[in-house]
C-alpha positions as MATLAB code, in Angstrom:
seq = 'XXXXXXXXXXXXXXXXXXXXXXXXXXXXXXXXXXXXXXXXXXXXXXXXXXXXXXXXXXXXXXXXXXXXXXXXXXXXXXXXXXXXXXXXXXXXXXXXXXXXXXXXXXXXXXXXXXXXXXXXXXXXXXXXXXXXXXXXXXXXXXXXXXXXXXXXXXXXXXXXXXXXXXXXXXXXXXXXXXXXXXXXXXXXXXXXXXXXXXXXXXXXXXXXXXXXXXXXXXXXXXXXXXXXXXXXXXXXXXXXXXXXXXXXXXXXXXXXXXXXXXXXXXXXXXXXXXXXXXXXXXXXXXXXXXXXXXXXXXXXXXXXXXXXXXXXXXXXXXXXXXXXXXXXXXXXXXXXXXXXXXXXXXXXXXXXXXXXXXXXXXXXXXXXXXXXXXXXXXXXXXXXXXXXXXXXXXXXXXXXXXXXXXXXXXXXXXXXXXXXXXXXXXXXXXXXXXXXXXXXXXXXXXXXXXXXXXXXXXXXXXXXXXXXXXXXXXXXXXXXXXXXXXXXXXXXXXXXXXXXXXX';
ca = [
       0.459 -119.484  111.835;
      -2.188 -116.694  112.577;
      -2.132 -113.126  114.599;
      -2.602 -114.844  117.763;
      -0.256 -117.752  117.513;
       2.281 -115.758  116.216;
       1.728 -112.699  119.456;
       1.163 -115.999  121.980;
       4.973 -117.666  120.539;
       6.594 -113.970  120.235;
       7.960 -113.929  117.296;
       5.364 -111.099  115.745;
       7.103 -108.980  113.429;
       6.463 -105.447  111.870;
       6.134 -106.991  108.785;
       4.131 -110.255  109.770;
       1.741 -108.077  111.471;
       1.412 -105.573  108.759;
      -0.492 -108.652  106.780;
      -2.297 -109.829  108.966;
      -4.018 -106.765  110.135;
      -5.135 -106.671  106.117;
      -7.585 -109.293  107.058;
      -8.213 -108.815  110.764;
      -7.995 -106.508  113.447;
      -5.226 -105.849  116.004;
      -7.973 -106.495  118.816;
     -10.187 -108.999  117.772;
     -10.447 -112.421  120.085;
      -9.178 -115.658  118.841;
     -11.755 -118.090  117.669;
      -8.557 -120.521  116.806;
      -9.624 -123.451  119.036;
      -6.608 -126.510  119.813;
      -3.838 -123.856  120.648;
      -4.577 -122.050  123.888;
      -5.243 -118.930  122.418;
      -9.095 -118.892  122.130;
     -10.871 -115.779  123.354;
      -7.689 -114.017  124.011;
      -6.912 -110.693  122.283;
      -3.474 -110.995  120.875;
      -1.860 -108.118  122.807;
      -3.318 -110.318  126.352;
      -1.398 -113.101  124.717;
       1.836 -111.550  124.285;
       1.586 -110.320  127.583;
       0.686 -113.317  129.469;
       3.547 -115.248  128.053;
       6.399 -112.861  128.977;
       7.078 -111.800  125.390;
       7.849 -108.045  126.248;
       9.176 -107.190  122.351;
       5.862 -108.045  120.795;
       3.899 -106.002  123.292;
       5.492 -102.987  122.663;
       5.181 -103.746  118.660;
       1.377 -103.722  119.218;
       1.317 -100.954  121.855;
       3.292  -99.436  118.473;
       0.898 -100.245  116.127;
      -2.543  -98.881  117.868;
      -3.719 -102.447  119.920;
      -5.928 -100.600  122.967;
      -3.962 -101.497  126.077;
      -7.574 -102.385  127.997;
      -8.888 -104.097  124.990;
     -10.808 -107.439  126.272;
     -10.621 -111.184  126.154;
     -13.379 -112.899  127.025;
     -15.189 -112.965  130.270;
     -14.283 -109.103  129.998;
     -10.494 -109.849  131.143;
      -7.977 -106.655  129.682;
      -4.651 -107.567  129.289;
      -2.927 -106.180  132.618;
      -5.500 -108.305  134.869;
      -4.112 -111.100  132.663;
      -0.702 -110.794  133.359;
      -0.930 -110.910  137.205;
      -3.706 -113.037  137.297;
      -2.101 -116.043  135.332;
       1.009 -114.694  133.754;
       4.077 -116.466  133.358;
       6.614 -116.079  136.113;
       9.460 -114.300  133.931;
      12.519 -111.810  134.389;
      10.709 -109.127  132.498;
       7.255 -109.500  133.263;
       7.364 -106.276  135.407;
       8.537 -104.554  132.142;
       5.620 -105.712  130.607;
       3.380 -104.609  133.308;
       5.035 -100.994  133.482;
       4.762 -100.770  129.363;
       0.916 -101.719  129.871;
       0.951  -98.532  132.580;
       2.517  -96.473  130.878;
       0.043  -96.563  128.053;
      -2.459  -95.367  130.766;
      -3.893  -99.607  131.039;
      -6.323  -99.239  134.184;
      -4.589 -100.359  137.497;
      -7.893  -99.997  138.959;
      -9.590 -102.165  136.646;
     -11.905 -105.070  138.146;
     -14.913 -106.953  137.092;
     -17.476 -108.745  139.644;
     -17.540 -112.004  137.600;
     -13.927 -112.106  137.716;
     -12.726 -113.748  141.158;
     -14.997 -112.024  143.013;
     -13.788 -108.478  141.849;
     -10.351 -108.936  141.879;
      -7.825 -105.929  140.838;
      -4.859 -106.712  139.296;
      -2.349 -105.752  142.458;
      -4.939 -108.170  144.287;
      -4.082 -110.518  141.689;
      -0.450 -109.961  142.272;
      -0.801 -110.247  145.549;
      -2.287 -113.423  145.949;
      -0.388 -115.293  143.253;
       3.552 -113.986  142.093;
       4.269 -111.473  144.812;
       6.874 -109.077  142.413;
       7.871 -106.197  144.415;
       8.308 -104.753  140.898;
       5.134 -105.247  139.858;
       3.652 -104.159  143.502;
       5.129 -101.053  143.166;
       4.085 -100.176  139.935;
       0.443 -101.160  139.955;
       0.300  -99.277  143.321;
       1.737  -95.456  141.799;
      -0.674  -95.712  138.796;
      -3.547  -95.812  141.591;
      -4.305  -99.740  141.820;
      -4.368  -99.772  145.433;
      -7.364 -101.183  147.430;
      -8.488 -101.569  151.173;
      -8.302 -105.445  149.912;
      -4.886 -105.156  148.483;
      -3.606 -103.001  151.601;
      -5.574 -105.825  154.148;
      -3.475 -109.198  151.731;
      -0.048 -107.103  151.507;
      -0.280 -106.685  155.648;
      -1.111 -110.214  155.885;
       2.103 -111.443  154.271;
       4.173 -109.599  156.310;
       7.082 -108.852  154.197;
       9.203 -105.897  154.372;
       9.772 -105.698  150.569;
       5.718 -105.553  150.029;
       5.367 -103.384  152.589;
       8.086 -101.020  151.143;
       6.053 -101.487  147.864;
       2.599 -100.671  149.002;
       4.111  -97.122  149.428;
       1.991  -94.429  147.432;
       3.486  -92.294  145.336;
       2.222  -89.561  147.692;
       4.585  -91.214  150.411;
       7.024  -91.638  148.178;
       7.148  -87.480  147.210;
       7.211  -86.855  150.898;
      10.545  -88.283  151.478;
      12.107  -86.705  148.533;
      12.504  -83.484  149.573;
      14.546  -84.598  152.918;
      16.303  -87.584  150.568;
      17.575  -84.124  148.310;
      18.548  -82.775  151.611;
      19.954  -85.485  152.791;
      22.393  -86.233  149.998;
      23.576  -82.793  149.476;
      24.950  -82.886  152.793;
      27.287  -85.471  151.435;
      28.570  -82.469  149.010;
      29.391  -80.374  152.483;
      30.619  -83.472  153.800;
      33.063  -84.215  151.246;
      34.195  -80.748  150.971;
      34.316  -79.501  154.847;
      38.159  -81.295  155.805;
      38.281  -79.033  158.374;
      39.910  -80.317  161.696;
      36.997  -79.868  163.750;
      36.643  -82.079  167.087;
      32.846  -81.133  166.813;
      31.567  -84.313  165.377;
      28.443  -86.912  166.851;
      27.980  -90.466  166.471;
      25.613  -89.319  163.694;
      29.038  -89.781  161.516;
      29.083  -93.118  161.928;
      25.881  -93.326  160.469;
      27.035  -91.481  157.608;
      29.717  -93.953  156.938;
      27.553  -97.020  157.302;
      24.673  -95.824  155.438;
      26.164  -94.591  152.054;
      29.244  -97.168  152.258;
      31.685  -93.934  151.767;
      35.233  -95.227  150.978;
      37.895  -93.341  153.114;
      39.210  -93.069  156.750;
      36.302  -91.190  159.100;
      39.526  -89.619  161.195;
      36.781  -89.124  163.394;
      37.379  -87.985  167.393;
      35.668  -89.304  169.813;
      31.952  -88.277  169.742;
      29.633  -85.484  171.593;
      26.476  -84.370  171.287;
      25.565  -82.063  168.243;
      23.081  -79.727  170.268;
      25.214  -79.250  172.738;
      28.566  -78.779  171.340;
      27.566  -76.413  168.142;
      29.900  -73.530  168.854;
      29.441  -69.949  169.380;
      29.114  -67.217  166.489;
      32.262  -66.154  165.088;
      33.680  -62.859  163.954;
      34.929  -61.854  160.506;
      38.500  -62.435  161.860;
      37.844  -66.022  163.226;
      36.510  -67.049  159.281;
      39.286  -65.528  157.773;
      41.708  -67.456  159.678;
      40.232  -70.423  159.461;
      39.781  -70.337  156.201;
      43.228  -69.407  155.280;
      44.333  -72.506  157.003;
      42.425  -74.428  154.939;
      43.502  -73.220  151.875;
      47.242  -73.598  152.980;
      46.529  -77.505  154.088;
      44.513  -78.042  151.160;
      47.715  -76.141  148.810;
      45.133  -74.269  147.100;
      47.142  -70.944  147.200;
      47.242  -71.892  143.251;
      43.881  -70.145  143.298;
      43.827  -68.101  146.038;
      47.116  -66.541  146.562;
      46.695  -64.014  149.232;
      44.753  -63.632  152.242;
      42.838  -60.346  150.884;
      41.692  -62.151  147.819;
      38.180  -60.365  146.809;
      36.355  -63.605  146.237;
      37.028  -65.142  150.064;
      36.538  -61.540  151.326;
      33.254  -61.368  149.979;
      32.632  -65.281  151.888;
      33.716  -63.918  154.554;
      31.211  -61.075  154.856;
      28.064  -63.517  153.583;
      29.533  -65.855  156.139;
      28.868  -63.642  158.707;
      25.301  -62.184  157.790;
      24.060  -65.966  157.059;
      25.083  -66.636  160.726;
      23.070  -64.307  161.966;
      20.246  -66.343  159.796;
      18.307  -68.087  162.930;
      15.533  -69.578  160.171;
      18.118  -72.000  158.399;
      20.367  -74.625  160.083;
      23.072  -73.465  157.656;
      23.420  -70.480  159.923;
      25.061  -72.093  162.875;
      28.416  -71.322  163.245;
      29.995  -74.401  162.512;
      28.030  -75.197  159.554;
      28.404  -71.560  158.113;
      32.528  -72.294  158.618;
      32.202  -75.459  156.049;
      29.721  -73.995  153.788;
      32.404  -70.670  153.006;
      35.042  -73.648  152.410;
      32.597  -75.534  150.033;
      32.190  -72.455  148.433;
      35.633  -71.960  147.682;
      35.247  -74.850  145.092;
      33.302  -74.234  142.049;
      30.666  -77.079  142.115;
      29.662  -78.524  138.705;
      26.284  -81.041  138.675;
      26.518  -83.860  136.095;
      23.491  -84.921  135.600;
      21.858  -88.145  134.022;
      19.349  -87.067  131.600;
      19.133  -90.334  129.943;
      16.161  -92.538  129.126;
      15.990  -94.339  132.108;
      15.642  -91.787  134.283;
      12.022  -91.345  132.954;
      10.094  -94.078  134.992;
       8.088  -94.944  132.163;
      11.552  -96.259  130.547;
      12.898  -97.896  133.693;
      11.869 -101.759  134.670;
      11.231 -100.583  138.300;
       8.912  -97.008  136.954;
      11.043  -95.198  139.501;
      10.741  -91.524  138.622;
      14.288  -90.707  138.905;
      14.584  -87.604  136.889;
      11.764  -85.777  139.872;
      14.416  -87.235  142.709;
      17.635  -85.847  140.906;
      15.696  -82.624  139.899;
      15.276  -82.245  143.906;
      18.620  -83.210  144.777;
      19.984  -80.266  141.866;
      17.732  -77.596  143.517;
      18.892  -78.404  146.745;
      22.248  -78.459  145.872;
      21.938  -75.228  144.222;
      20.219  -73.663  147.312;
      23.574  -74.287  149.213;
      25.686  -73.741  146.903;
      24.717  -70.073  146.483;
      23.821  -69.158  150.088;
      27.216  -67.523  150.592;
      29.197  -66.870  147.126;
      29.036  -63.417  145.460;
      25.786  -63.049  143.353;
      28.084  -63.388  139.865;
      29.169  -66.805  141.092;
      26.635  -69.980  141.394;
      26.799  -73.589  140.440;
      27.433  -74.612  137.307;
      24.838  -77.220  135.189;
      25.869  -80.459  132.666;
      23.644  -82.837  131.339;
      25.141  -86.066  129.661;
      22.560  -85.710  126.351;
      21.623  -82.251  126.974;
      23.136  -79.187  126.511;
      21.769  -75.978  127.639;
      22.301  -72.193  126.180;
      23.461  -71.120  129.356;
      24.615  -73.313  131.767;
      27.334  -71.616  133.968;
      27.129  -69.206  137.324;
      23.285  -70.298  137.800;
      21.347  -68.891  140.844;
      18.894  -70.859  142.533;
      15.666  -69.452  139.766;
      17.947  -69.982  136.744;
      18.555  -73.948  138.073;
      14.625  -74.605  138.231;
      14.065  -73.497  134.872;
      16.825  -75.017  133.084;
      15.559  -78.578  135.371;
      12.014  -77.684  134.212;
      12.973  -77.919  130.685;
      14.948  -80.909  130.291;
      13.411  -84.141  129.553;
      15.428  -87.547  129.626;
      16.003  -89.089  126.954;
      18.885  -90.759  125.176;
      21.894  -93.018  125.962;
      24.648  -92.740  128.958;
      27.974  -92.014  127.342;
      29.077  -90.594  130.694;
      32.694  -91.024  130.746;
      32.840  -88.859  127.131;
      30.920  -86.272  127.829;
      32.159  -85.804  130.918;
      35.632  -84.776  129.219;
      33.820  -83.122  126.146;
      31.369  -80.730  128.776;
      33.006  -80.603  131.814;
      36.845  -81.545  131.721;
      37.928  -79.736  128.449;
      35.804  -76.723  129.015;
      36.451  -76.088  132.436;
      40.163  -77.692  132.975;
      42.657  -78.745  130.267;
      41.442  -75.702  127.683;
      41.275  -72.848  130.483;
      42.753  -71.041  132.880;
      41.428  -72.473  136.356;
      40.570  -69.919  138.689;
      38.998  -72.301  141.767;
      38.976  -75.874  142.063;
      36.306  -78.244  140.788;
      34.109  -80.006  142.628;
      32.230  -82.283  140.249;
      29.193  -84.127  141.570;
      28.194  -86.841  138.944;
      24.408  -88.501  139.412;
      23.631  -91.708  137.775;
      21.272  -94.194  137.232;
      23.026  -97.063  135.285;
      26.685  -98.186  133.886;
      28.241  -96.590  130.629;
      26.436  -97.301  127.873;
      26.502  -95.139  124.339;
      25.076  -95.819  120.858;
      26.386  -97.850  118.094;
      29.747  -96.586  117.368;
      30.210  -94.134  120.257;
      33.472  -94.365  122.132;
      32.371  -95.103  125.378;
      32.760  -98.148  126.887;
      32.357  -99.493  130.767;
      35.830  -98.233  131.015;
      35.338  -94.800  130.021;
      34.430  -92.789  133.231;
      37.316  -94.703  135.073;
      39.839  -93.651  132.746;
      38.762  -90.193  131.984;
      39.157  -89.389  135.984;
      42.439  -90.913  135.887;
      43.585  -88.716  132.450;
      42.626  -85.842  134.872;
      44.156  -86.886  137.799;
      47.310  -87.200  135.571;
      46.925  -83.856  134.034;
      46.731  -82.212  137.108;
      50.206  -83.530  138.577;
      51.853  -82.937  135.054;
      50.927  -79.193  135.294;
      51.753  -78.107  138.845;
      48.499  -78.243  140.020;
      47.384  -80.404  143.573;
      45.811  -83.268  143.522;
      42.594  -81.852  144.869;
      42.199  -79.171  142.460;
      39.516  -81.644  141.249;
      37.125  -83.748  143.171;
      34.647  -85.402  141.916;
      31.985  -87.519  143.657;
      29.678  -90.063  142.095;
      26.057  -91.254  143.148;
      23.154  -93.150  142.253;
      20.039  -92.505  142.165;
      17.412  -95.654  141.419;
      17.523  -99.077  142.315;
      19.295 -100.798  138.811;
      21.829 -103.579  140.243;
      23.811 -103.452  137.375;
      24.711  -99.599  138.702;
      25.516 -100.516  142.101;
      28.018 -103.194  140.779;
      29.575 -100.479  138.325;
      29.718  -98.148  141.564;
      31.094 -100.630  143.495;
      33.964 -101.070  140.819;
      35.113  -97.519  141.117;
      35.161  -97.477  144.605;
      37.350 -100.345  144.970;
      39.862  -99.079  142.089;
      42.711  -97.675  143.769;
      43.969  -95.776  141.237;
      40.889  -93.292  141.628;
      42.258  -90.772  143.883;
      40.144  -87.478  145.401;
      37.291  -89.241  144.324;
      34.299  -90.357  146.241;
      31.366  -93.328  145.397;
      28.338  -93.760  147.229;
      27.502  -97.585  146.621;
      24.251  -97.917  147.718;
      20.769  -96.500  146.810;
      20.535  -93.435  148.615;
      16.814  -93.351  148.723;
      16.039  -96.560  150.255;
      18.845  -95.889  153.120;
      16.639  -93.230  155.082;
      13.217  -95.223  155.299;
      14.423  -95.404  158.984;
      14.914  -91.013  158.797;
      11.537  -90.393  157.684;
       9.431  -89.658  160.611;
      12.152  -87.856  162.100;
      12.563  -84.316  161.500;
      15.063  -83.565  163.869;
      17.900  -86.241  162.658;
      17.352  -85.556  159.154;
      18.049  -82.014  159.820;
      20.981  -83.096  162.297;
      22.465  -85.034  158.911;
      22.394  -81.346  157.221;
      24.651  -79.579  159.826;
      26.705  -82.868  160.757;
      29.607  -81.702  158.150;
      32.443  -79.877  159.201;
      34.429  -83.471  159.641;
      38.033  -84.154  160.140;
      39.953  -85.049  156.779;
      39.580  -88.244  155.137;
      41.662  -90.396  154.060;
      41.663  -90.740  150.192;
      42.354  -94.004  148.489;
      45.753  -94.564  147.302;
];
């Protein structure tokens, strides 16, 4: 056995390696003839042959990602040139990227100055690997001339730039925090467009649309109201939602002061949260307190992900553009309260809109996904069974993958599931209603393992005043992206009739 045989098999070990780079170096060449390793360095072995452990133990140990086999070949042009068709070979190819390994990278002698997304292009086709190659700047007029020539939608999608991709994030954040009014505004509003159907289909939301029959949204958005018409109709909701728990009489300081904001941020003609009828759903949103679970785990970072999606820049969006609603018409000593599933910030309660980019600035992900615990440690304990509750929850949990915590943590694939059902329970056994909490649960990313977890919750009927997105929210709106005006239709399409909860 040598350096190369044993990085070319994959069964290199810390150890192993640690004597054989006595004698050699970590990015010589073979000269071993007889075994299919001559002239390759052993990092370009490890990677051609799918063995995605042993490349990271050399990335580990110092072996230059761009190092050369012969006929001045690095490692990454290897692996889509004549790598081995295998489940993680785009993990191989993002660890390679990650340590900065030139997507660029060609060489005239080398098929006529082929690039490794050419490569990939003309030989395995990965989406994966497309679409990692092309946001660490491997993209050529050749490669964008071969990918229009196959004529796939999943290249095409993957041929995106990163650019592109950044472009649609800030109407994707948009986008899904209208499902936070959406959820919230029950009101009994025949205002509603054929746009709802849309929102139903396109984020698979469980639950009855109750929907009337549909108008046009330009058309039909009502007429200002008055400080009187607000304070009716919010005290209606609040007695069909039986939240008098928390707000017990109609001159109740906190929905005065809605009121008034109410009223000024209708007058607002630069936002579409100032019409009328979007102003009337935003004051009942704002009667919950909204808490933002966020997953701050490793995976989120794209240079720990399989598919190098930055997920942690899409969910920092969707947070600030939460928070941006959120605030618009609650007293300035309220705001939106911030938990992290590893993280855990100094001050994390009543943020404003600055206090949200900062703390989302800061944070880096990193760590495991014991959801379902820390949601009762951070968020259920603190905030419901060990306090006083002065305004119902509404909990909006973000996600990228299923349960997972470290050896010997508590949480299993179970956890989340039965920690909304414990509350769900508590609630009833202490006189409070039912939707005193609601929680709603996305995901960001594209991980199929996540969807499937999603899809589990959703179809649990047990999980009441709860709400699961099951698809990838990002990749529903490719369709939205070039137009303005129906993305910012989805924004003020909330004030919906009720749902219908499961169970």
């Amino acid at each position: 056995m040598s350096l190369h045989s044993d990085a070319a098999a994959g069964v290199l070990t810390e150890a192993v390696l640690d004597r054989y780079l006595k004698v050699c170096s970590i990015d010589d060449q073979s000269a071993e003839r007889g075994n299919g390793t001559v002239g390759f360095t052993p990092l370009a072995l490890a990677a051609q042959n799918g063995h995605v452990d042993t490349v990271r133990l050399l990335l580990l140990k110092g072996a230059q990602v761009d190092a050369l086999s012969s006929q001045r070949r690095t490692p990454l042009w290897i692996v889509t040139a004549r790598g081995r068709d295998s489940n993680n070979r785009h993990e191989i190819v993002g660890d390679l990227l990650s340590h900065h390994a030139r997507a660029e990278y060609f060489d005239p002698a080398l098929h006529g100055g082929s690039t490794p997304l050419e490569n990939e292009l003309r030989r395995l086709r990965d989406p994966e690997v497309i679409r990692l190659l092309v946001e660490h700047g491997g993209t050529t007029d050749e490669a964008t001339k071969l990918a229009a020539e196959l004529g796939k939608p999943e290249i095409d999608d993957a041929m995106q730039s990163t650019r592109q991709r950044s472009q649609l994030r800030a109407a994707i954040a948009g986008l899904i925090s209208a499902i936070a009014l959406f959820i919230i505004a029950w009101a009994d509003n025949p205002e509603v467009t054929a746009i709802i159907d849309g929102v139903f289909k396109k984020f698979a939301i469980s639950g009855d649309k109750g929907i009337s029959q549909p108008g046009n949204l330009v058309e039909e958005i009502s007429e200002p109201k008055s400080k009187e018409d607000f304070r009716k109709s919010i005290s209606t909701f609040v007695k069909e939602k039986e939240l008098h728990k928390f707000f017990p009489t109609d001159d109740n300081p906190l929905l005065e002061t809605l009121v008034n904001k109410a009223v000024d941020l209708q007058n607002d003609d630069t936002s579409v949260l100032g019409q009328s009828t979007n102003t009337e759903s935003l004051v009942k949103f704002a009667l919950y307190q909204p808490v933002i679970y966020c997953d701050d785990s490793g995976s989120m970072d794209p240079a720990h992900n399989a598919k190098g999606e930055d997920r942690w820049a899409d969910q920092r969006d969707l947070v600030c553009r939460i928070a941006s609603i959120c605030t618009q018409v609650v007293p300035d000593n309220f705001g939106m309260h911030l938990r992290f599933i590893n993280t855990e910030p100094a001050h994390a309660n009543d943020l404003r809109m600055p206090d949200v980019k900062e703390i989302m600035s800061k944070v880096q992900p990193g760590g495991s996904t014991e959801i379902g615990v820390n949601l009762r440690k951070r968020i259920l304990e603190p905030l419901v069974y060990n306090t006083k509750m002065t305004r119902p929850l509404f909990v909006s949990i973000v996600t990228d993958g299923i349960p997972r915590g470290p050896s010997g943590s508590q949480e299993t694939r179970d956890t989340l599931r039965d920690e909304i059902i414990k509350c769900q329970d508590w609630l009833l056994a202490n006189g409070f209603p039912p939707r005193s909490v609601v929680f709603q649960i996305s995901q960001i990313g594209s991980e199929e393992s996540s969807k499937k977890f999603l899809k589990s919750l959703k179809d649990d009927s047990r999980l009441t005043s709860v709400y699961i997105t099951t698809q990838q929210l990002d990749s529903e709106f490719r369709e939205l992206k070039q137009k303005e005006r129906d993305l910012e239709a989805w924004v003020i399409a909330s004030p919906l009739r009720q749902p219908t909860f499961p169970g």
